[in-house]
Amino acid sequence: MERVLKQKVRKMVECRTDTPAMLEALQAIAAFYGQREGGNTAEARKSLRQDLEKQNMVLCDDFLRLFEVLKERLAALDAHTARLEDHCHGIHVRIETAEESMSAFLAKTRVLQKQQVECESKAVQLQDFLDNFTLSDAEIAALRFEAVENVLPDGHRPFFAALARAQEIRGGCGALVGSSRQNLGFEMLEELSEHQETAFRRLHSYILQRCAGLDRDDPQEEVEENDVALGLGLRTIRDRPALFVHCQECVLQRRKDVVRRRFLQALSGRDEGAEDGDVREGKGKRSMSGSGQRPIDMHSHDPVRYLSDILAWLHQAVASEREFLTNLFRPEAPGGSGGQGERPLPGEGVPTDGQESGTLENHNQELSQAAMLGGIMDGVVALLKARILQLLEPADSYGVTNRESNAHRSQILLLFRLLHLLAFYDVTFQKLGLTADASALGKSMRETLAECQRRFEGRLEAWGSQSLMSVPACPIDLSPAQVMGELGQSLAEIVAVHEASLVPPGALGYALDEVLTALIEPALRACRSGAEGLGPSDVALYMINNAAILSASLTSGSDPPSPAVTAWVGKLREEMETWLGLVVRYESETVLERTGLGPLLDRAQAVSASSSGTLSATAGLDSESVTRTMEAFYRGLFTLPQFERLQQPALRARARQQTSAIIAQRHEKAHALFRRAESGYPDHETFLAHTPEQVKILLDCDD
């Protein structure tokens, strides 16, 4: 009970008194609790109870009235819910039907999408196939109607790009022919070949037309746009060997005519084009060496200058034509031109047997660059060979004197210079591809070089024979013969030419040692023959002077000299040493013989060696005889030979020193022999006036 009461009290405490319902309830019971007296009576409580029941009835009536409206609304809601349920059922049925239809639709859509992807893939493949194996309409139009030389602002060349594209497609069609798509490949090849043949015919006609303009005097002048197209066309048409060879021959012939005309113009100074009749009017009016140049023939009086100018001109022409051919047939493919790039020229070998360089027997065989270059230079071969052979003729019009020995030397030196010129340019032309086996120019150079070598060797032999036949007279002062002085100058020039030469050693048909031997040995033999009848000392002095002038001439060149020059200088010095030793011995013996010291010393040494007695007791070795001899010797010390006829001061000094040394040595031996007690000269101080050291000082040979 207490717990219930507590709950009610707590509930009452928790009730809010400010709510409208609570205020209305309090207002209703206010009368009951408002009376001070007798308010809480049984009547009052009964009345309160009735009021509460009445109030409940009112509330119930109000509730029923209000609920009727709610009931109607609930009935309407129920009806509406039933209708919604019917609609939902219908929608559910429709959704199920739609789901079934959508599943079928999606399945069909997936199938169609797959088919679409397959079709698109096939379309792409077909388009790729068409792009790879067929020409576009624009490319076909370019091959048939576009001008060959046309170039777009971006550098693109439609004709060559289309032709390169056709060649690329041909390779792909070849792969088709080797597969299961043979028929398709053959059909496409047939159609493509028709377009290509038309394009190659147009290109061939264009190249022939452009080849007519290849007679410019200077092939390295500024290249025109058409010349770029010409080079590109030549590289492209190489896929048709017959057409390419015909174009090569056309280029070769035009350049051959131009080079020949320019060579004649350079030689004579006038244009020979009108006489040749093989170049266009108005072309080739300038010499390759430049305007204002003197004709080469003006220097024909100077063989070396003349041949040098001719070969230098040919060298420049060969280099220019070689560069021209390289740029024309094998330049790098310019970017964006649509060309097929660089390909090496075929067969950089020699022409076949029976085929002149530059001429084509087999019209399916392409010419190499070396063969084309040789063919271009064929036009000048006859003129070149004729002029070289004229220079090699032993004529007297090239500053040769009337004396035969001088003529031999002049012609030897001339042929030697010409030989080096020919050898140098022969090697140079070989490096440019003009070998003797591959070109007429190389063959001509080799033949003229061999002819010059033959004539040079003949002149050397003639020089040797002439030297032995015409012995030079020995001058009174024993100076070198005039011919030896001239020979020395020739030797110096020959050595200078050889050492300044750029020719490889193996390219010359001789060794410098052989040339020096052929020139020096006959001259020395002739000098020995010319010195016959002279005294031994004069012969030695004469030979020393001649050998010295030759040695000085050989050593006047570069430093260090070549091995051949060094060897011959050594031989000449050995010969000079031999002759110098001979003249020193002869002159020293002459002085000792004249003063009597030589015979006196020989007799004294012989007696001393035999131990037959004292020297002073021997006849001719007594003190008086020895005194006379020694006095004559001391007087003769101031009249020694001076070797004035030796041309070189160094040799004179050496001869004097060696002669003085021999005389001083003999005096020293005599002085030692006569001073000995065993010799029996107690008065030796009277005739031995000078000691050996003093004699050496007097003779200027003191070490």
mmCIF file of C-alpha atoms in Angstrom, residues 211-217 253-259 261 272-285:
data_model
loop_
_atom_site.group_PDB
_atom_site.id
_atom_site.type_symbol
_atom_site.label_atom_id
_atom_site.label_comp_id
_atom_site.label_asym_id
_atom_site.label_seq_id
_atom_site.Cartn_x
_atom_site.Cartn_y
_atom_site.Cartn_z
ATOM 1 C CA CYS A 211 70.693 15.098 -118.663
ATOM 2 C CA ALA A 212 70.764 17.462 -121.602
ATOM 3 C CA GLY A 213 71.524 20.220 -119.095
ATOM 4 C CA LEU A 214 74.540 18.498 -117.546
ATOM 5 C CA ASP A 215 77.021 20.359 -119.751
ATOM 6 C CA ARG A 216 77.643 23.153 -117.261
ATOM 7 C CA ASP A 217 81.281 24.148 -117.091
ATOM 8 C CA GLN A 253 78.537 11.135 -122.358
ATOM 9 C CA ARG A 254 77.468 14.658 -121.460
ATOM 10 C CA ARG A 255 80.130 15.071 -118.797
ATOM 11 C CA LYS A 256 82.760 13.443 -121.018
ATOM 12 C CA ASP A 257 82.122 16.021 -123.744
ATOM 13 C CA VAL A 258 82.214 18.867 -121.230
ATOM 14 C CA VAL A 259 85.507 17.746 -119.649
ATOM 15 C CA ARG A 261 85.980 20.752 -124.169
ATOM 16 C CA GLU A 272 86.373 24.228 -128.629
ATOM 17 C CA GLY A 273 82.682 23.542 -128.092
ATOM 18 C CA ALA A 274 81.603 24.849 -131.482
ATOM 19 C CA GLU A 275 84.103 22.592 -133.203
ATOM 20 C CA ASP A 276 83.108 19.547 -131.197
ATOM 21 C CA GLY A 277 79.427 20.028 -131.903
ATOM 22 C CA ASP A 278 78.450 17.913 -128.926
ATOM 23 C CA VAL A 279 77.360 20.493 -126.398
ATOM 24 C CA ARG A 280 74.537 22.954 -126.307
ATOM 25 C CA GLU A 281 75.046 26.448 -127.564
ATOM 26 C CA GLY A 282 76.020 28.925 -124.892
ATOM 27 C CA LYS A 283 77.370 26.318 -122.475
ATOM 28 C CA GLY A 284 80.908 25.857 -121.254
ATOM 29 C CA LYS A 285 82.252 29.355 -121.814
#
